[in-house]
PDB file of C-alpha atoms in Angstrom:
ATOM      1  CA  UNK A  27     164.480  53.352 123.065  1.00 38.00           C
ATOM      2  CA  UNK A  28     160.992  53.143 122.608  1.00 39.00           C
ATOM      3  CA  UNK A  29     158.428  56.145 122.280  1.00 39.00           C
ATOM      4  CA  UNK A  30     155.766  56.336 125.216  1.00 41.00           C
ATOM      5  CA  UNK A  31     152.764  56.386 123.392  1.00 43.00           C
ATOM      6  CA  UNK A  32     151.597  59.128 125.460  1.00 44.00           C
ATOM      7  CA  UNK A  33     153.302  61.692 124.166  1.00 46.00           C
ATOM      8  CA  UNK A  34     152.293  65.290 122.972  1.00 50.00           C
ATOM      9  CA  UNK A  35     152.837  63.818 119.066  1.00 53.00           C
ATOM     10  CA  UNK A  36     150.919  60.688 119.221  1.00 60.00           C
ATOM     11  CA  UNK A  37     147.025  60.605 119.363  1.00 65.00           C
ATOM     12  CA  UNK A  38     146.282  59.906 122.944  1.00 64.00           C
ATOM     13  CA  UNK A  39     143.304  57.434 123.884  1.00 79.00           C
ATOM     14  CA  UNK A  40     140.016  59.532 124.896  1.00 81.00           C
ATOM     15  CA  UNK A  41     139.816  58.502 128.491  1.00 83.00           C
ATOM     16  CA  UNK A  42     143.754  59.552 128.510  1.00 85.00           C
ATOM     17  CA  UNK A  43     142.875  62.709 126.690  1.00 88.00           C
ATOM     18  CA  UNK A  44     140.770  63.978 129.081  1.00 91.00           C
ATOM     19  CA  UNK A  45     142.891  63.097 132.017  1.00 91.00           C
ATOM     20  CA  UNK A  46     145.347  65.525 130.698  1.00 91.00           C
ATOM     21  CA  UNK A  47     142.913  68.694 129.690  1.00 91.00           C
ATOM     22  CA  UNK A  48     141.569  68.220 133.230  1.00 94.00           C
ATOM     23  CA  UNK A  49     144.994  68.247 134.497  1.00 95.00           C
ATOM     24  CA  UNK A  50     145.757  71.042 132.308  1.00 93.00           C
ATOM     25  CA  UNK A  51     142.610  72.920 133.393  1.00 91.00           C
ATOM     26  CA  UNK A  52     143.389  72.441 137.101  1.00 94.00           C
ATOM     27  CA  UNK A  53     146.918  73.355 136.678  1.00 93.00           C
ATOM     28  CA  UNK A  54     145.624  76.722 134.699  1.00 87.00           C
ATOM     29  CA  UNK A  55     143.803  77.788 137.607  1.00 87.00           C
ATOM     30  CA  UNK A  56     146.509  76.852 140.451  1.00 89.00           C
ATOM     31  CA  UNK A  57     149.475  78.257 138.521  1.00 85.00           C
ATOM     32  CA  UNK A  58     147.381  81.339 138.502  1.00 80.00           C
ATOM     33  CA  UNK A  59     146.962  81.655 141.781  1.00 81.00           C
ATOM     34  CA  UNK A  60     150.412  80.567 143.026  1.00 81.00           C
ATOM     35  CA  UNK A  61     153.374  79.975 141.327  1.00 78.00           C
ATOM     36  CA  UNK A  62     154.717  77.222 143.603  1.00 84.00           C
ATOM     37  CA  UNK A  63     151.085  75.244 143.778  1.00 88.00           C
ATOM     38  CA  UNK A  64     152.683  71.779 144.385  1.00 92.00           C
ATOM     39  CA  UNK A  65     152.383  69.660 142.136  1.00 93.00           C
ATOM     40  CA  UNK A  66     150.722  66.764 144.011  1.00 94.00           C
ATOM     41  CA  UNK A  67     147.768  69.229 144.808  1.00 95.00           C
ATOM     42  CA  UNK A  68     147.046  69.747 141.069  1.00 95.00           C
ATOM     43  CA  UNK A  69     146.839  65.839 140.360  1.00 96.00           C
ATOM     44  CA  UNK A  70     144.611  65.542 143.669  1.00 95.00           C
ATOM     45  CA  UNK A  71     142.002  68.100 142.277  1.00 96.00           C
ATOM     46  CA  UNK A  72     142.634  66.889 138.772  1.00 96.00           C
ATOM     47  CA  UNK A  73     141.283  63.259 140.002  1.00 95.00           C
ATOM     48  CA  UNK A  74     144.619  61.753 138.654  1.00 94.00           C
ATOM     49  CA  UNK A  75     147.079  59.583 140.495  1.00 93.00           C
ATOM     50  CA  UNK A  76     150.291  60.683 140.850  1.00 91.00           C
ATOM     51  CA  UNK A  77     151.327  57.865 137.913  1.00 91.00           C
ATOM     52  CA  UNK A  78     148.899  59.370 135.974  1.00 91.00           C
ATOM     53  CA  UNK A  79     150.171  62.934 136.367  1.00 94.00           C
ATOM     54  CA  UNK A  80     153.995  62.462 135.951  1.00 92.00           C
ATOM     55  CA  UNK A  81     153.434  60.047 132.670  1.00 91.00           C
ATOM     56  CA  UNK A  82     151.619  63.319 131.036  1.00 91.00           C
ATOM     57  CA  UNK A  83     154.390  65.775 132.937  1.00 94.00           C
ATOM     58  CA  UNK A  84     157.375  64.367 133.848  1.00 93.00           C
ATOM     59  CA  UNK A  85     158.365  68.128 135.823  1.00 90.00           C
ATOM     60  CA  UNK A  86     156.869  71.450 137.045  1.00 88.00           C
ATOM     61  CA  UNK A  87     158.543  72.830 134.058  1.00 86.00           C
ATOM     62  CA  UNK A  88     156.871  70.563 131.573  1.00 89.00           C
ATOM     63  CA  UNK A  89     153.676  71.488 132.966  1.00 92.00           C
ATOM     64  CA  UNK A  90     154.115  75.058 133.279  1.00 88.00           C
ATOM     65  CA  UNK A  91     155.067  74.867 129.687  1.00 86.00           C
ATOM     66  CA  UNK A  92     152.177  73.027 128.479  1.00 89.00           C
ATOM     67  CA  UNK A  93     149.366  74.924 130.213  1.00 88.00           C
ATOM     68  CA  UNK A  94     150.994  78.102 128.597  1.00 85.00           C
ATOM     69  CA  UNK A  95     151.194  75.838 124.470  1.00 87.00           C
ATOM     70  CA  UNK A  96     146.949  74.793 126.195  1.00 87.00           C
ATOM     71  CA  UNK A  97     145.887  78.365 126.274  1.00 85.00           C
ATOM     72  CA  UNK A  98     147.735  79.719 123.875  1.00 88.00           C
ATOM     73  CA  UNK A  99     145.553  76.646 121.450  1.00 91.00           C
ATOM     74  CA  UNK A 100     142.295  77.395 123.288  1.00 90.00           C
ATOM     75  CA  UNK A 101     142.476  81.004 121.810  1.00 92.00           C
ATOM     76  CA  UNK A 102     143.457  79.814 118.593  1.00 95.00           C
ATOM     77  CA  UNK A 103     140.313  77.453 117.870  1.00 96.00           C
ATOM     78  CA  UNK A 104     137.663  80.244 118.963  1.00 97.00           C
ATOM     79  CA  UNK A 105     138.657  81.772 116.125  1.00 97.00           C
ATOM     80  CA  UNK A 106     137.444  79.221 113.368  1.00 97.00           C
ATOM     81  CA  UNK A 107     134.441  78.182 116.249  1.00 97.00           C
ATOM     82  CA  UNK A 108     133.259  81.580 116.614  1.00 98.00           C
ATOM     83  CA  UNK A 109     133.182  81.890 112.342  1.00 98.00           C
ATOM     84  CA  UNK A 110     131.305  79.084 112.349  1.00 97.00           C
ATOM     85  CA  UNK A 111     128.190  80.471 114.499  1.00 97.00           C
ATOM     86  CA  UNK A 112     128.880  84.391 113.741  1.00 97.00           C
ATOM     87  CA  UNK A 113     129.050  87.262 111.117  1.00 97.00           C
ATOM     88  CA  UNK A 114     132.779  87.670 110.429  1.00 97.00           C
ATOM     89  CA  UNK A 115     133.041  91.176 112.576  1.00 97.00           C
ATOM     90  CA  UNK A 116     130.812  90.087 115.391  1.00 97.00           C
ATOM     91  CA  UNK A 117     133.009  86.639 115.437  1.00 97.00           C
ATOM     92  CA  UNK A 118     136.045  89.066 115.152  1.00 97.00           C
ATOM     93  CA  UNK A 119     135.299  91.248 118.167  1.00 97.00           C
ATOM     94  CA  UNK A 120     134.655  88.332 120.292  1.00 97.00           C
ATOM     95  CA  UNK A 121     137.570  86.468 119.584  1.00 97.00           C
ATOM     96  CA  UNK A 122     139.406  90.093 120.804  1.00 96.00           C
ATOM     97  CA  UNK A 123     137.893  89.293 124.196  1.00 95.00           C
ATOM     98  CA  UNK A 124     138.975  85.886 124.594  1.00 94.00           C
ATOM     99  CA  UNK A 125     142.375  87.500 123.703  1.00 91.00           C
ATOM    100  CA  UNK A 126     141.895  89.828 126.586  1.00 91.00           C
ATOM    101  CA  UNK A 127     141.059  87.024 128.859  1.00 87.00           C
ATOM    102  CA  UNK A 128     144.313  84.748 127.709  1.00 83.00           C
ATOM    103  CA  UNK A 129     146.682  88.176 128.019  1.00 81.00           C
ATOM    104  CA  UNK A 130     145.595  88.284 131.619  1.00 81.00           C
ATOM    105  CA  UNK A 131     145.623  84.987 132.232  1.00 72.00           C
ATOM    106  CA  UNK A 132     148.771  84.820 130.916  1.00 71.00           C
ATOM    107  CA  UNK A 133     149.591  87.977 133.313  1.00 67.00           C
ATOM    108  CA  UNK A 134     148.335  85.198 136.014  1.00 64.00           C
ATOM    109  CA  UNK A 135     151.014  82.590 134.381  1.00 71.00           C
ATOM    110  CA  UNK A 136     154.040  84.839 134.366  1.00 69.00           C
ATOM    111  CA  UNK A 137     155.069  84.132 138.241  1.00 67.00           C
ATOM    112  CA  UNK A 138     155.184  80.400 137.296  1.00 70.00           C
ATOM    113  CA  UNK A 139     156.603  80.631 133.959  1.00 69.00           C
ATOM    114  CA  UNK A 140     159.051  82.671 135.229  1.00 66.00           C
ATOM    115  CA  UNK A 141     160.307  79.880 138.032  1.00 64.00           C
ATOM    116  CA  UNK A 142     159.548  77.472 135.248  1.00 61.00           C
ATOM    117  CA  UNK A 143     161.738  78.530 132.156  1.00 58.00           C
ATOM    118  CA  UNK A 144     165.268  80.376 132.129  1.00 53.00           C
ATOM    119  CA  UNK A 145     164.315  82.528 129.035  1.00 51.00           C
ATOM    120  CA  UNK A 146     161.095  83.847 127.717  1.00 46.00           C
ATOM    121  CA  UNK A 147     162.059  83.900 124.176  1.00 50.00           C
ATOM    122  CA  UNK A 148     160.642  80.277 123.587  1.00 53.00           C
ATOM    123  CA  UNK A 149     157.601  81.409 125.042  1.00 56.00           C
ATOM    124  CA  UNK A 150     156.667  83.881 122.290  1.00 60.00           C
ATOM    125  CA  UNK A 151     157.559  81.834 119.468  1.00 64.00           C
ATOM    126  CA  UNK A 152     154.972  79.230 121.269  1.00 63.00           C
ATOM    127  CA  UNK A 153     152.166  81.812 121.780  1.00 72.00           C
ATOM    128  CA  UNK A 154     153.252  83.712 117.660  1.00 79.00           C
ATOM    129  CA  UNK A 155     151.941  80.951 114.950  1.00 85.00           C
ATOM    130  CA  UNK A 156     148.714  79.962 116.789  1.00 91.00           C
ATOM    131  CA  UNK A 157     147.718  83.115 117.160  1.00 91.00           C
ATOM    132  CA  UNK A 158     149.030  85.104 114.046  1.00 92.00           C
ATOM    133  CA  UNK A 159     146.675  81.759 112.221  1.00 95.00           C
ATOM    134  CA  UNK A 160     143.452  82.458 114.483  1.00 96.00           C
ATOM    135  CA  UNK A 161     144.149  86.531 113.380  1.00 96.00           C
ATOM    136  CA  UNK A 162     145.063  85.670 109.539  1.00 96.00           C
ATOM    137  CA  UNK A 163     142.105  83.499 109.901  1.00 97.00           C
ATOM    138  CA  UNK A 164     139.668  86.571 110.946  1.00 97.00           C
ATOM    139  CA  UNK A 165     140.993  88.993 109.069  1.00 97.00           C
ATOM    140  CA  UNK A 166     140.445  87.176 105.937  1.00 97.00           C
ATOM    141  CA  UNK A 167     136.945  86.554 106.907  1.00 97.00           C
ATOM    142  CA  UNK A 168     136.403  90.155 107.650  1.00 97.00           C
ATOM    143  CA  UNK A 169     138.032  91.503 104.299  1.00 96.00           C
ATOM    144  CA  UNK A 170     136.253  89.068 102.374  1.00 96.00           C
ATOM    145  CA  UNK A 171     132.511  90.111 103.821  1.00 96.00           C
ATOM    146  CA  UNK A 172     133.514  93.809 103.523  1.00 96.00           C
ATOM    147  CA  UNK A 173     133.594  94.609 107.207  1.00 97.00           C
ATOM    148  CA  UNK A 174     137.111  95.978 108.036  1.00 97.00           C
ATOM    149  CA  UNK A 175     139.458  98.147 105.786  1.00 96.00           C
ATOM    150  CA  UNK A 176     141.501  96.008 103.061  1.00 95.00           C
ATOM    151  CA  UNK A 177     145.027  95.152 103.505  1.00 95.00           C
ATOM    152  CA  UNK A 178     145.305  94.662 107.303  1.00 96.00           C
ATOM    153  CA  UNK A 179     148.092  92.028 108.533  1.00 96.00           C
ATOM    154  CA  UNK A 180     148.165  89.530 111.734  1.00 94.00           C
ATOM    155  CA  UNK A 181     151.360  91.734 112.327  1.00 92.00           C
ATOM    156  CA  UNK A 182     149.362  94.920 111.835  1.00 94.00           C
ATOM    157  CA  UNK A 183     146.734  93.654 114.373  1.00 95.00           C
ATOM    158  CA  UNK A 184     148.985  92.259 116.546  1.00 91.00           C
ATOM    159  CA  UNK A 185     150.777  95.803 116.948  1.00 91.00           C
ATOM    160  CA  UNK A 186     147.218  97.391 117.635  1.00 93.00           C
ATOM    161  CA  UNK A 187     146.264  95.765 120.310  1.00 92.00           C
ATOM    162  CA  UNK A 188     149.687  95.640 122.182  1.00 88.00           C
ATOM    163  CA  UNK A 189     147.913  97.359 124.968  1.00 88.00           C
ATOM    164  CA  UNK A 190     146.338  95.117 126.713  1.00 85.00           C
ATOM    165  CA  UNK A 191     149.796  92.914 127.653  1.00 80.00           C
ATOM    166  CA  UNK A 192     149.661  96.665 129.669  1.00 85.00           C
ATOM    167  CA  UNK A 193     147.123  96.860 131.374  1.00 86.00           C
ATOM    168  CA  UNK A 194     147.074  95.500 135.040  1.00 85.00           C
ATOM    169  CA  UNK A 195     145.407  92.270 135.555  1.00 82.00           C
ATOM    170  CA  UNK A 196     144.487  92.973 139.134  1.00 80.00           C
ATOM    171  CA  UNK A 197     142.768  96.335 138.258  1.00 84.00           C
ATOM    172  CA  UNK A 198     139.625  96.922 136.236  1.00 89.00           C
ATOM    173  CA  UNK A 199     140.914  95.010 133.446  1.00 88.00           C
ATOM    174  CA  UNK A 200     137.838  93.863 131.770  1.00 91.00           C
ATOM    175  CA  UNK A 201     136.209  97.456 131.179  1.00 94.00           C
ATOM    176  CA  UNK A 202     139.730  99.230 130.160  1.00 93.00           C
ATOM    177  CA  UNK A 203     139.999  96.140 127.670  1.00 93.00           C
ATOM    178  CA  UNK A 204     136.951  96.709 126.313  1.00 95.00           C
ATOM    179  CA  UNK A 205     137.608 100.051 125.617  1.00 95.00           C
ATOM    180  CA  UNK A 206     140.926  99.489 124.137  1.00 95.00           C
ATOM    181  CA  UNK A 207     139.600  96.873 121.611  1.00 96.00           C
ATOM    182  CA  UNK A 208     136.191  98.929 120.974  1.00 96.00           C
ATOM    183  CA  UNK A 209     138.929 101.414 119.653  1.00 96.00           C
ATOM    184  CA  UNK A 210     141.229  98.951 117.532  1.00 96.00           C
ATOM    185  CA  UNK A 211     137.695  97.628 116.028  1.00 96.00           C
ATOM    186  CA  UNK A 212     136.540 101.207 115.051  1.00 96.00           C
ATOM    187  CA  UNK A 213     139.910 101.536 113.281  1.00 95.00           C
ATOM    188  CA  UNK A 214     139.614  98.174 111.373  1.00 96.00           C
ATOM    189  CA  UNK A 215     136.152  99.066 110.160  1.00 96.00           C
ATOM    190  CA  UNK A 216     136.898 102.497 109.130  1.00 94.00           C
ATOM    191  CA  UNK A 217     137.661 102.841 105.218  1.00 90.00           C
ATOM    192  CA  UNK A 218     135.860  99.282 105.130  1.00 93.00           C
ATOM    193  CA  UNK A 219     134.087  98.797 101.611  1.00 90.00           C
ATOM    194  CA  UNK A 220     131.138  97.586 102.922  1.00 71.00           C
ATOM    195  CA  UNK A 221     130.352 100.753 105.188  1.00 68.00           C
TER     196      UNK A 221
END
């Protein structure tokens, strides 16, 4: 049998490519707001035929799946993007809020993932090396320039800011966020050589 060429491994044409982000971004946005959006409505407001949309996602679970592995990725490149254009603990603390923003997003998600997939234990391992890179990736930065205390892990991070997969994504999430990761920053910087 012969592989589709449109496939998650192979490099996809541009005009392709951007079919399926805008798919992905449209699905992002009605998975979030209902976990039974049909399917036919996403391709509609994704300005893809329904050819289009089922030769990118053959079913609601492939979809469902692939909007979570989209996110997940988005996070992951602000980290080297925000390096780029920012002091390693400014970049740091911003890349925290875009965290913020995918843990409640992914709060949005869970209704669909949940019809979507029989077990959530895939899930983490999708979400765990992107992310533990974009953290190894900061924290490196950060040690290097002085900013934050020496020796701190992606595990180490990850465990500090476990709060905010708490906090309620229909409630002030944005300012108790803040607060939480104001804190976890504080920590990081204390005992920091450069201070």
């Amino acid at each position: 049998m012969r592989e589709r060429k449109d496939t998650p491994h192979a490099p996809l044409r541009s005009d392709a490519q951007r079919n399926r982000e805008r798919i992905l971004e449209v699905a992002l946005a009605e998975l979030t707001r209902s976990a039974c959006a049909p399917l036919s409505t996403i391709a509609r407001k994704a300005g893809v035929g329904q050819g289009t949309f089922y030769r990118n996602f053959p079913s609601r679970e492939a979809l469902v799946l692939e909007v979570y592995r989209y996110e997940v990725q988005q996070v992951a490149d602000a980290a080297a993007q925000l390096l780029r254009s920012r002091p390693p603990d400014r970049a740091l603390r911003e890349w925290m809020d875009r965290l913020a923003r995918y843990a409640m997003t992914k709060a949005g998600l869970a209704d669909a993932l949940h019809k979507a997939t029989s077990g959530h234990g895939s899930l983490v391992t999708v979400a765990r090396g992107p992310l533990t890179s974009a953290v190894g990736l900061l924290l490196t930065a950060n040690e290097e320039a002085g900013t934050i205390r020496p020796g701190v892990t992606p595990d180490d991070f990850m465990l500090a800011i476990a709060g905010l997969w708490q906090i309620d994504p229909h409630g002030d999430w944005q300012s108790r966020a803040g607060r939480l990761l104001d804190l976890v920053m504080d920590g990081l910087r204390a005992g920091a050589p450069g201070r």
